[in-house]
């Protein structure tokens, strides 16, 4: 090796040293130490410990709380990753349009991701309370439902009449024609206001539902209702970051491809599925990978829920590990075994994702 190459390698090593030290101490050393503890009966209060082989792993699968945490983590991962990916891509496609004031809307939609997780969780606890915002809002919607349904019916009727009239005149207007929709909107608002003023259509008394989101023991699609609250909260706070990644990917797709597709007669929907989705495969791979890892390791929102929801209805693997170490006698060995299972599960699911065809190569 030439002297210049040795100096270049030395500089590279110096620049990489902080990252390598951080990786070695907080990841490699921590993983090896956790792997070693997983085969012992170590506790926080005990000074000595014994090697117990695979006893911790066997005990985990005999613990109903661990089975619940494992099931919740997998359900949480599948639901949140699907919702995040679909909604983030949809929002990115909308915000990729050249519209006046689009920067303002991009900023507004990104705000949830910069908010403190603790602050958002506290707000969410109030949001999902029995007398919180969500139940109050549902009760209000129910009270004004007659007025809203009347407006929608008049709007649809006015739009249908106008479109039929224009087509009779030989004009090929679409059902969603914006000019006709504006007239239908004005007609709907005016007639609804008139019917309400005459007392023909009146709002009902608001009756918020008695439904409890955080203390409910029921399940929906096999997932506890309190965990659905955290699913909605987590999806809301993580979509903006993934949307930004999709938006960067969309802006890298050459406009000439869309122009060629338009010349060939492809509709906007066909362009989306035949051009946008295949060209975004590398970005989609990144987004799904980040989502899988993030959702499997979700901890903070369960911890911040505290006593607002029963632990067995919201517990996930990451919190199971924490709870075993920092409660009771501090079962470090058992918690280490659970952490190893969580790491193995994360690694296996990312490999499975690649095997199923969600690769990092664009088509």
mmCIF file of C-alpha atoms in Angstrom:
data_model
loop_
_atom_site.group_PDB
_atom_site.id
_atom_site.type_symbol
_atom_site.label_atom_id
_atom_site.label_comp_id
_atom_site.label_asym_id
_atom_site.label_seq_id
_atom_site.Cartn_x
_atom_site.Cartn_y
_atom_site.Cartn_z
ATOM 1 C CA UNK A 1 0.000 0.000 0.000
ATOM 2 C CA UNK A 2 1.345 3.403 -0.967
ATOM 3 C CA UNK A 3 1.937 6.051 1.686
ATOM 4 C CA UNK A 4 -0.826 8.257 0.229
ATOM 5 C CA UNK A 5 -3.279 5.343 0.445
ATOM 6 C CA UNK A 6 -2.303 4.653 4.082
ATOM 7 C CA UNK A 7 -2.841 8.318 4.973
ATOM 8 C CA UNK A 8 -6.199 8.294 3.185
ATOM 9 C CA UNK A 9 -7.257 5.130 5.073
ATOM 10 C CA UNK A 10 -6.125 6.703 8.356
ATOM 11 C CA UNK A 11 -8.229 9.823 7.767
ATOM 12 C CA UNK A 12 -11.223 7.668 6.837
ATOM 13 C CA UNK A 13 -10.795 5.680 10.050
ATOM 14 C CA UNK A 14 -10.552 8.855 12.117
ATOM 15 C CA UNK A 15 -13.762 10.221 10.652
ATOM 16 C CA UNK A 16 -15.532 6.890 11.192
ATOM 17 C CA UNK A 17 -14.170 6.397 14.721
ATOM 18 C CA UNK A 18 -16.970 8.187 16.650
ATOM 19 C CA UNK A 19 -19.629 6.178 14.836
ATOM 20 C CA UNK A 20 -17.725 2.897 15.230
ATOM 21 C CA UNK A 21 -17.189 3.492 18.958
ATOM 22 C CA UNK A 22 -20.871 4.319 19.411
ATOM 23 C CA UNK A 23 -21.872 1.233 17.411
ATOM 24 C CA UNK A 24 -19.497 -0.995 19.334
ATOM 25 C CA UNK A 25 -20.471 0.189 22.827
ATOM 26 C CA UNK A 26 -24.211 0.716 22.504
ATOM 27 C CA UNK A 27 -25.078 -1.987 19.971
ATOM 28 C CA UNK A 28 -22.501 -4.776 19.587
ATOM 29 C CA UNK A 29 -21.438 -4.892 23.254
ATOM 30 C CA UNK A 30 -25.024 -4.423 24.469
ATOM 31 C CA UNK A 31 -26.289 -7.182 22.163
ATOM 32 C CA UNK A 32 -23.582 -9.654 23.224
ATOM 33 C CA UNK A 33 -24.195 -8.866 26.903
ATOM 34 C CA UNK A 34 -27.976 -9.233 26.461
ATOM 35 C CA UNK A 35 -27.476 -12.546 24.654
ATOM 36 C CA UNK A 36 -25.328 -13.773 27.563
ATOM 37 C CA UNK A 37 -27.860 -12.663 30.211
ATOM 38 C CA UNK A 38 -30.675 -14.426 28.349
ATOM 39 C CA UNK A 39 -29.183 -17.787 29.390
ATOM 40 C CA UNK A 40 -28.922 -16.837 33.075
ATOM 41 C CA UNK A 41 -31.253 -16.174 36.018
ATOM 42 C CA UNK A 42 -29.751 -12.734 36.709
ATOM 43 C CA UNK A 43 -31.870 -10.201 38.589
ATOM 44 C CA UNK A 44 -31.302 -6.580 39.520
ATOM 45 C CA UNK A 45 -31.209 -7.301 43.257
ATOM 46 C CA UNK A 46 -29.091 -10.473 43.148
ATOM 47 C CA UNK A 47 -25.301 -10.251 43.321
ATOM 48 C CA UNK A 48 -24.695 -13.617 41.617
ATOM 49 C CA UNK A 49 -26.464 -15.584 38.941
ATOM 50 C CA UNK A 50 -26.476 -19.061 37.419
ATOM 51 C CA UNK A 51 -26.570 -20.296 33.847
ATOM 52 C CA UNK A 52 -30.023 -21.790 33.186
ATOM 53 C CA UNK A 53 -29.746 -22.641 29.493
ATOM 54 C CA UNK A 54 -32.980 -22.159 27.528
ATOM 55 C CA UNK A 55 -35.181 -22.019 30.661
ATOM 56 C CA UNK A 56 -35.932 -18.312 30.165
ATOM 57 C CA UNK A 57 -37.120 -18.874 26.579
ATOM 58 C CA UNK A 58 -39.336 -21.792 27.689
ATOM 59 C CA UNK A 59 -40.752 -19.695 30.545
ATOM 60 C CA UNK A 60 -41.563 -16.859 28.144
ATOM 61 C CA UNK A 61 -43.830 -19.027 26.011
ATOM 62 C CA UNK A 62 -45.602 -20.229 29.180
ATOM 63 C CA UNK A 63 -46.302 -16.624 30.269
ATOM 64 C CA UNK A 64 -49.740 -15.352 29.075
ATOM 65 C CA UNK A 65 -48.541 -11.745 29.282
ATOM 66 C CA UNK A 66 -45.627 -12.481 26.921
ATOM 67 C CA UNK A 67 -47.977 -14.204 24.455
ATOM 68 C CA UNK A 68 -50.265 -11.159 24.626
ATOM 69 C CA UNK A 69 -47.289 -8.815 24.061
ATOM 70 C CA UNK A 70 -46.087 -10.888 21.088
ATOM 71 C CA UNK A 71 -49.565 -10.965 19.540
ATOM 72 C CA UNK A 72 -50.058 -7.236 20.092
ATOM 73 C CA UNK A 73 -46.656 -6.406 18.568
ATOM 74 C CA UNK A 74 -47.351 -8.420 15.404
ATOM 75 C CA UNK A 75 -50.886 -7.009 15.046
ATOM 76 C CA UNK A 76 -49.603 -3.485 15.667
ATOM 77 C CA UNK A 77 -46.844 -3.945 13.073
ATOM 78 C CA UNK A 78 -49.176 -5.266 10.353
ATOM 79 C CA UNK A 79 -51.920 -2.664 10.842
ATOM 80 C CA UNK A 80 -49.759 0.418 11.380
ATOM 81 C CA UNK A 81 -47.306 -0.403 8.570
ATOM 82 C CA UNK A 82 -50.180 -0.893 6.118
ATOM 83 C CA UNK A 83 -51.936 2.317 7.173
ATOM 84 C CA UNK A 84 -48.735 4.356 7.285
ATOM 85 C CA UNK A 85 -47.546 3.278 3.845
ATOM 86 C CA UNK A 86 -50.893 3.766 2.111
ATOM 87 C CA UNK A 87 -51.742 7.106 3.716
ATOM 88 C CA UNK A 88 -48.196 8.504 3.416
ATOM 89 C CA UNK A 89 -48.075 7.654 -0.305
ATOM 90 C CA UNK A 90 -51.536 9.135 -0.879
ATOM 91 C CA UNK A 91 -50.628 12.374 0.917
ATOM 92 C CA UNK A 92 -47.302 12.624 -0.926
ATOM 93 C CA UNK A 93 -49.068 12.180 -4.286
ATOM 94 C CA UNK A 94 -51.503 14.970 -3.384
ATOM 95 C CA UNK A 95 -48.779 17.315 -2.098
ATOM 96 C CA UNK A 96 -46.637 16.678 -5.190
ATOM 97 C CA UNK A 97 -49.059 18.730 -7.309
ATOM 98 C CA UNK A 98 -48.184 22.215 -8.515
ATOM 99 C CA UNK A 99 -50.815 24.183 -6.627
ATOM 100 C CA UNK A 100 -50.821 27.670 -5.163
ATOM 101 C CA UNK A 101 -49.917 27.583 -1.472
ATOM 102 C CA UNK A 102 -48.672 23.975 -1.617
ATOM 103 C CA UNK A 103 -45.719 24.838 0.682
ATOM 104 C CA UNK A 104 -48.168 25.881 3.398
ATOM 105 C CA UNK A 105 -50.041 22.562 3.191
ATOM 106 C CA UNK A 106 -46.761 20.578 3.216
ATOM 107 C CA UNK A 107 -45.750 22.414 6.399
ATOM 108 C CA UNK A 108 -49.121 21.864 8.067
ATOM 109 C CA UNK A 109 -49.162 18.151 7.272
ATOM 110 C CA UNK A 110 -45.601 17.752 8.603
ATOM 111 C CA UNK A 111 -46.297 19.383 11.993
ATOM 112 C CA UNK A 112 -47.468 16.170 13.807
ATOM 113 C CA UNK A 113 -44.041 14.576 13.325
ATOM 114 C CA UNK A 114 -42.195 17.394 15.127
ATOM 115 C CA UNK A 115 -44.452 17.365 18.168
ATOM 116 C CA UNK A 116 -43.243 15.763 21.376
ATOM 117 C CA UNK A 117 -44.408 12.172 21.707
ATOM 118 C CA UNK A 118 -45.176 12.782 25.407
ATOM 119 C CA UNK A 119 -47.300 15.839 24.641
ATOM 120 C CA UNK A 120 -49.184 14.067 21.864
ATOM 121 C CA UNK A 121 -49.843 11.048 24.102
ATOM 122 C CA UNK A 122 -51.199 13.240 26.916
ATOM 123 C CA UNK A 123 -53.509 14.955 24.421
ATOM 124 C CA UNK A 124 -54.524 11.532 23.086
ATOM 125 C CA UNK A 125 -55.467 10.338 26.601
ATOM 126 C CA UNK A 126 -57.877 13.282 26.862
ATOM 127 C CA UNK A 127 -58.988 12.731 23.236
ATOM 128 C CA UNK A 128 -60.017 9.108 23.904
ATOM 129 C CA UNK A 129 -61.606 9.676 27.341
ATOM 130 C CA UNK A 130 -65.271 8.751 27.761
ATOM 131 C CA UNK A 131 -66.142 12.473 27.895
ATOM 132 C CA UNK A 132 -63.240 13.489 25.632
ATOM 133 C CA UNK A 133 -63.168 15.117 22.236
ATOM 134 C CA UNK A 134 -63.806 11.996 20.132
ATOM 135 C CA UNK A 135 -67.040 10.931 21.859
ATOM 136 C CA UNK A 136 -68.210 14.564 22.004
ATOM 137 C CA UNK A 137 -67.531 14.972 18.282
ATOM 138 C CA UNK A 138 -69.365 11.723 17.454
ATOM 139 C CA UNK A 139 -72.336 12.935 19.526
ATOM 140 C CA UNK A 140 -72.331 16.288 17.677
ATOM 141 C CA UNK A 141 -72.210 14.563 14.279
ATOM 142 C CA UNK A 142 -75.185 12.436 15.331
ATOM 143 C CA UNK A 143 -77.137 15.526 16.375
ATOM 144 C CA UNK A 144 -76.642 17.378 13.072
ATOM 145 C CA UNK A 145 -76.928 14.233 10.923
ATOM 146 C CA UNK A 146 -80.440 15.170 9.627
ATOM 147 C CA UNK A 147 -79.128 18.530 8.384
ATOM 148 C CA UNK A 148 -75.980 17.018 6.850
ATOM 149 C CA UNK A 149 -77.900 14.232 5.112
ATOM 150 C CA UNK A 150 -80.396 16.756 3.732
ATOM 151 C CA UNK A 151 -77.560 18.869 2.335
ATOM 152 C CA UNK A 152 -75.860 15.844 0.746
ATOM 153 C CA UNK A 153 -79.135 14.661 -0.811
ATOM 154 C CA UNK A 154 -79.880 18.100 -2.304
ATOM 155 C CA UNK A 155 -76.307 18.451 -3.579
ATOM 156 C CA UNK A 156 -76.337 15.026 -5.293
ATOM 157 C CA UNK A 157 -79.796 15.668 -6.772
ATOM 158 C CA UNK A 158 -78.803 19.109 -8.100
ATOM 159 C CA UNK A 159 -75.589 17.733 -9.609
ATOM 160 C CA UNK A 160 -77.406 14.819 -11.267
ATOM 161 C CA UNK A 161 -80.070 17.121 -12.758
ATOM 162 C CA UNK A 162 -77.463 19.517 -14.155
ATOM 163 C CA UNK A 163 -75.306 16.753 -15.643
ATOM 164 C CA UNK A 164 -78.368 15.095 -17.230
ATOM 165 C CA UNK A 165 -79.502 18.421 -18.670
ATOM 166 C CA UNK A 166 -76.065 19.191 -20.169
ATOM 167 C CA UNK A 167 -75.795 15.705 -21.688
ATOM 168 C CA UNK A 168 -79.253 16.071 -23.230
ATOM 169 C CA UNK A 169 -77.892 19.236 -24.827
ATOM 170 C CA UNK A 170 -75.026 17.167 -26.237
ATOM 171 C CA UNK A 171 -72.255 18.428 -23.917
ATOM 172 C CA UNK A 172 -70.008 15.584 -22.609
ATOM 173 C CA UNK A 173 -69.701 16.783 -18.989
ATOM 174 C CA UNK A 174 -68.392 14.544 -16.225
ATOM 175 C CA UNK A 175 -70.341 13.697 -13.069
ATOM 176 C CA UNK A 176 -67.686 15.535 -11.067
ATOM 177 C CA UNK A 177 -67.596 18.663 -13.228
ATOM 178 C CA UNK A 178 -66.256 21.414 -10.876
ATOM 179 C CA UNK A 179 -68.334 24.255 -12.371
ATOM 180 C CA UNK A 180 -71.584 22.328 -11.971
ATOM 181 C CA UNK A 181 -70.466 21.170 -8.506
ATOM 182 C CA UNK A 182 -70.086 24.803 -7.427
ATOM 183 C CA UNK A 183 -73.677 25.544 -8.467
ATOM 184 C CA UNK A 184 -74.873 22.337 -6.731
ATOM 185 C CA UNK A 185 -73.026 23.393 -3.570
ATOM 186 C CA UNK A 186 -74.737 26.786 -3.550
ATOM 187 C CA UNK A 187 -78.146 25.201 -4.176
ATOM 188 C CA UNK A 188 -77.554 22.637 -1.417
ATOM 189 C CA UNK A 189 -76.524 25.262 1.134
ATOM 190 C CA UNK A 190 -79.425 27.594 0.296
ATOM 191 C CA UNK A 191 -82.156 24.942 0.364
ATOM 192 C CA UNK A 192 -80.775 23.288 3.516
ATOM 193 C CA UNK A 193 -80.718 26.663 5.298
ATOM 194 C CA UNK A 194 -84.295 27.346 4.129
ATOM 195 C CA UNK A 195 -85.575 23.953 5.332
ATOM 196 C CA UNK A 196 -83.819 24.445 8.679
ATOM 197 C CA UNK A 197 -85.268 27.964 9.048
ATOM 198 C CA UNK A 198 -88.785 26.661 8.312
ATOM 199 C CA UNK A 199 -88.345 23.919 10.898
ATOM 200 C CA UNK A 200 -88.689 21.100 8.357
ATOM 201 C CA UNK A 201 -85.201 19.803 9.181
ATOM 202 C CA UNK A 202 -83.968 20.330 12.742
ATOM 203 C CA UNK A 203 -80.891 19.033 14.593
ATOM 204 C CA UNK A 204 -81.434 16.446 17.309
ATOM 205 C CA UNK A 205 -80.223 16.685 20.878
ATOM 206 C CA UNK A 206 -76.537 15.757 21.126
ATOM 207 C CA UNK A 207 -76.028 12.409 22.847
ATOM 208 C CA UNK A 208 -72.323 11.493 23.099
ATOM 209 C CA UNK A 209 -71.812 7.694 23.039
ATOM 210 C CA UNK A 210 -71.011 5.894 26.295
ATOM 211 C CA UNK A 211 -68.180 4.045 24.529
ATOM 212 C CA UNK A 212 -64.876 3.835 26.453
ATOM 213 C CA UNK A 213 -61.751 3.650 24.293
ATOM 214 C CA UNK A 214 -59.025 3.155 26.903
ATOM 215 C CA UNK A 215 -60.709 0.893 29.467
ATOM 216 C CA UNK A 216 -62.783 -1.212 27.099
ATOM 217 C CA UNK A 217 -62.157 -4.961 27.331
ATOM 218 C CA UNK A 218 -63.691 -5.716 23.911
ATOM 219 C CA UNK A 219 -61.730 -6.533 20.765
ATOM 220 C CA UNK A 220 -62.064 -5.456 17.161
ATOM 221 C CA UNK A 221 -60.488 -7.719 14.495
ATOM 222 C CA UNK A 222 -58.793 -9.574 17.347
ATOM 223 C CA UNK A 223 -57.065 -6.428 18.650
ATOM 224 C CA UNK A 224 -58.038 -4.863 22.026
ATOM 225 C CA UNK A 225 -59.876 -1.538 21.715
ATOM 226 C CA UNK A 226 -57.263 0.360 23.848
ATOM 227 C CA UNK A 227 -54.532 -0.832 21.466
ATOM 228 C CA UNK A 228 -56.577 0.553 18.541
ATOM 229 C CA UNK A 229 -56.301 3.950 20.251
ATOM 230 C CA UNK A 230 -52.502 3.677 20.211
ATOM 231 C CA UNK A 231 -52.613 2.467 16.594
ATOM 232 C CA UNK A 232 -54.497 5.615 15.565
ATOM 233 C CA UNK A 233 -52.158 7.800 17.621
ATOM 234 C CA UNK A 234 -48.984 6.205 16.222
ATOM 235 C CA UNK A 235 -50.260 6.356 12.639
ATOM 236 C CA UNK A 236 -51.129 10.050 13.022
ATOM 237 C CA UNK A 237 -47.677 11.003 14.339
ATOM 238 C CA UNK A 238 -45.519 8.952 11.945
ATOM 239 C CA UNK A 239 -47.244 9.498 8.602
ATOM 240 C CA UNK A 240 -45.674 12.975 7.982
ATOM 241 C CA UNK A 241 -42.090 11.669 8.112
ATOM 242 C CA UNK A 242 -42.857 8.819 5.718
ATOM 243 C CA UNK A 243 -44.807 11.226 3.515
ATOM 244 C CA UNK A 244 -41.687 13.392 3.228
ATOM 245 C CA UNK A 245 -39.641 10.379 2.068
ATOM 246 C CA UNK A 246 -42.269 9.502 -0.543
ATOM 247 C CA UNK A 247 -42.409 13.141 -1.654
ATOM 248 C CA UNK A 248 -38.647 13.186 -2.251
ATOM 249 C CA UNK A 249 -38.992 9.970 -4.275
ATOM 250 C CA UNK A 250 -41.849 11.388 -6.352
ATOM 251 C CA UNK A 251 -39.842 14.459 -7.273
ATOM 252 C CA UNK A 252 -37.043 12.238 -8.608
ATOM 253 C CA UNK A 253 -39.308 10.597 -11.205
ATOM 254 C CA UNK A 254 -38.691 12.254 -14.603
ATOM 255 C CA UNK A 255 -41.688 14.230 -15.864
ATOM 256 C CA UNK A 256 -40.992 12.923 -19.382
ATOM 257 C CA UNK A 257 -42.255 9.473 -18.327
ATOM 258 C CA UNK A 258 -45.632 10.926 -17.302
ATOM 259 C CA UNK A 259 -45.758 12.954 -20.543
ATOM 260 C CA UNK A 260 -45.082 9.818 -22.608
ATOM 261 C CA UNK A 261 -47.778 7.924 -20.683
ATOM 262 C CA UNK A 262 -50.249 10.783 -21.212
ATOM 263 C CA UNK A 263 -49.521 10.803 -24.961
ATOM 264 C CA UNK A 264 -50.242 7.045 -24.996
ATOM 265 C CA UNK A 265 -53.638 7.789 -23.450
ATOM 266 C CA UNK A 266 -52.983 6.711 -19.846
ATOM 267 C CA UNK A 267 -55.361 8.249 -17.313
ATOM 268 C CA UNK A 268 -53.989 9.797 -14.064
ATOM 269 C CA UNK A 269 -54.983 6.614 -12.200
ATOM 270 C CA UNK A 270 -53.209 4.404 -14.750
ATOM 271 C CA UNK A 271 -50.127 6.654 -14.549
ATOM 272 C CA UNK A 272 -50.124 6.272 -10.768
ATOM 273 C CA UNK A 273 -50.214 2.458 -10.800
ATOM 274 C CA UNK A 274 -48.077 1.928 -13.951
ATOM 275 C CA UNK A 275 -45.465 4.668 -13.474
ATOM 276 C CA UNK A 276 -45.457 6.057 -9.925
ATOM 277 C CA UNK A 277 -45.754 2.836 -7.919
ATOM 278 C CA UNK A 278 -43.087 0.854 -9.894
ATOM 279 C CA UNK A 279 -40.669 3.808 -9.899
ATOM 280 C CA UNK A 280 -41.092 4.224 -6.141
ATOM 281 C CA UNK A 281 -40.084 0.656 -5.282
ATOM 282 C CA UNK A 282 -36.741 1.662 -3.655
ATOM 283 C CA UNK A 283 -38.481 4.321 -1.568
ATOM 284 C CA UNK A 284 -41.324 1.959 -0.679
ATOM 285 C CA UNK A 285 -38.774 -0.627 0.461
ATOM 286 C CA UNK A 286 -37.154 1.960 2.730
ATOM 287 C CA UNK A 287 -40.487 3.174 4.115
ATOM 288 C CA UNK A 288 -41.782 -0.324 4.838
ATOM 289 C CA UNK A 289 -38.491 -1.371 6.435
ATOM 290 C CA UNK A 290 -38.473 1.684 8.704
ATOM 291 C CA UNK A 291 -42.131 1.088 9.559
ATOM 292 C CA UNK A 292 -41.611 -2.578 10.404
ATOM 293 C CA UNK A 293 -38.667 -1.852 12.672
ATOM 294 C CA UNK A 294 -40.308 1.176 14.288
ATOM 295 C CA UNK A 295 -43.622 -0.535 14.981
ATOM 296 C CA UNK A 296 -42.028 -3.685 16.405
ATOM 297 C CA UNK A 297 -39.934 -1.550 18.777
ATOM 298 C CA UNK A 298 -42.755 0.844 19.764
ATOM 299 C CA UNK A 299 -42.428 1.627 23.462
ATOM 300 C CA UNK A 300 -42.973 5.253 24.413
ATOM 301 C CA UNK A 301 -46.692 5.591 23.722
ATOM 302 C CA UNK A 302 -47.500 2.438 25.728
ATOM 303 C CA UNK A 303 -45.315 3.659 28.613
ATOM 304 C CA UNK A 304 -46.853 7.136 28.579
ATOM 305 C CA UNK A 305 -50.373 5.721 28.679
ATOM 306 C CA UNK A 306 -49.605 4.675 32.257
ATOM 307 C CA UNK A 307 -52.710 3.700 34.213
ATOM 308 C CA UNK A 308 -55.046 5.254 31.637
ATOM 309 C CA UNK A 309 -55.470 1.808 30.026
ATOM 310 C CA UNK A 310 -55.121 -1.763 31.393
ATOM 311 C CA UNK A 311 -51.546 -2.948 30.804
ATOM 312 C CA UNK A 312 -52.573 -6.360 29.443
ATOM 313 C CA UNK A 313 -54.616 -4.719 26.677
ATOM 314 C CA UNK A 314 -51.811 -2.515 25.327
ATOM 315 C CA UNK A 315 -48.573 -4.260 26.270
ATOM 316 C CA UNK A 316 -46.080 -4.882 23.445
ATOM 317 C CA UNK A 317 -42.735 -6.691 23.383
ATOM 318 C CA UNK A 318 -40.539 -3.633 23.977
ATOM 319 C CA UNK A 319 -42.583 -2.631 27.022
ATOM 320 C CA UNK A 320 -42.622 -6.256 28.245
ATOM 321 C CA UNK A 321 -38.810 -6.152 28.327
ATOM 322 C CA UNK A 322 -38.786 -2.844 30.230
ATOM 323 C CA UNK A 323 -41.500 -3.958 32.642
ATOM 324 C CA UNK A 324 -39.634 -7.143 33.604
ATOM 325 C CA UNK A 325 -36.387 -5.310 34.294
ATOM 326 C CA UNK A 326 -37.770 -2.325 36.220
ATOM 327 C CA UNK A 327 -40.566 -3.904 38.254
ATOM 328 C CA UNK A 328 -40.504 -6.412 41.091
ATOM 329 C CA UNK A 329 -37.134 -8.102 41.524
ATOM 330 C CA UNK A 330 -35.938 -7.025 38.069
ATOM 331 C CA UNK A 331 -35.757 -10.235 36.045
ATOM 332 C CA UNK A 332 -32.879 -9.285 33.745
ATOM 333 C CA UNK A 333 -32.408 -12.817 32.413
ATOM 334 C CA UNK A 334 -36.036 -13.201 31.393
ATOM 335 C CA UNK A 335 -36.169 -9.689 29.909
ATOM 336 C CA UNK A 336 -32.955 -10.363 27.947
ATOM 337 C CA UNK A 337 -34.514 -13.491 26.444
ATOM 338 C CA UNK A 338 -37.556 -11.454 25.389
ATOM 339 C CA UNK A 339 -35.275 -8.797 23.869
ATOM 340 C CA UNK A 340 -33.438 -11.473 21.851
ATOM 341 C CA UNK A 341 -36.771 -12.797 20.549
ATOM 342 C CA UNK A 342 -37.778 -9.242 19.587
ATOM 343 C CA UNK A 343 -34.488 -8.734 17.702
ATOM 344 C CA UNK A 344 -34.835 -12.095 15.922
ATOM 345 C CA UNK A 345 -38.443 -11.329 15.001
ATOM 346 C CA UNK A 346 -37.453 -7.934 13.545
ATOM 347 C CA UNK A 347 -34.631 -9.484 11.508
ATOM 348 C CA UNK A 348 -36.841 -12.326 10.226
ATOM 349 C CA UNK A 349 -39.671 -9.999 9.149
ATOM 350 C CA UNK A 350 -37.331 -7.708 7.205
ATOM 351 C CA UNK A 351 -35.884 -10.759 5.417
ATOM 352 C CA UNK A 352 -39.416 -12.014 4.736
ATOM 353 C CA UNK A 353 -40.324 -8.621 3.294
ATOM 354 C CA UNK A 354 -37.490 -8.888 0.752
ATOM 355 C CA UNK A 355 -38.357 -12.487 -0.059
ATOM 356 C CA UNK A 356 -41.967 -11.486 -0.854
ATOM 357 C CA UNK A 357 -40.799 -9.123 -3.586
ATOM 358 C CA UNK A 358 -40.775 -5.691 -1.916
ATOM 359 C CA UNK A 359 -37.221 -5.081 -3.084
ATOM 360 C CA UNK A 360 -35.076 -1.970 -3.247
ATOM 361 C CA UNK A 361 -34.822 -2.072 -7.058
ATOM 362 C CA UNK A 362 -37.047 0.108 -9.237
ATOM 363 C CA UNK A 363 -38.901 -1.255 -12.274
#
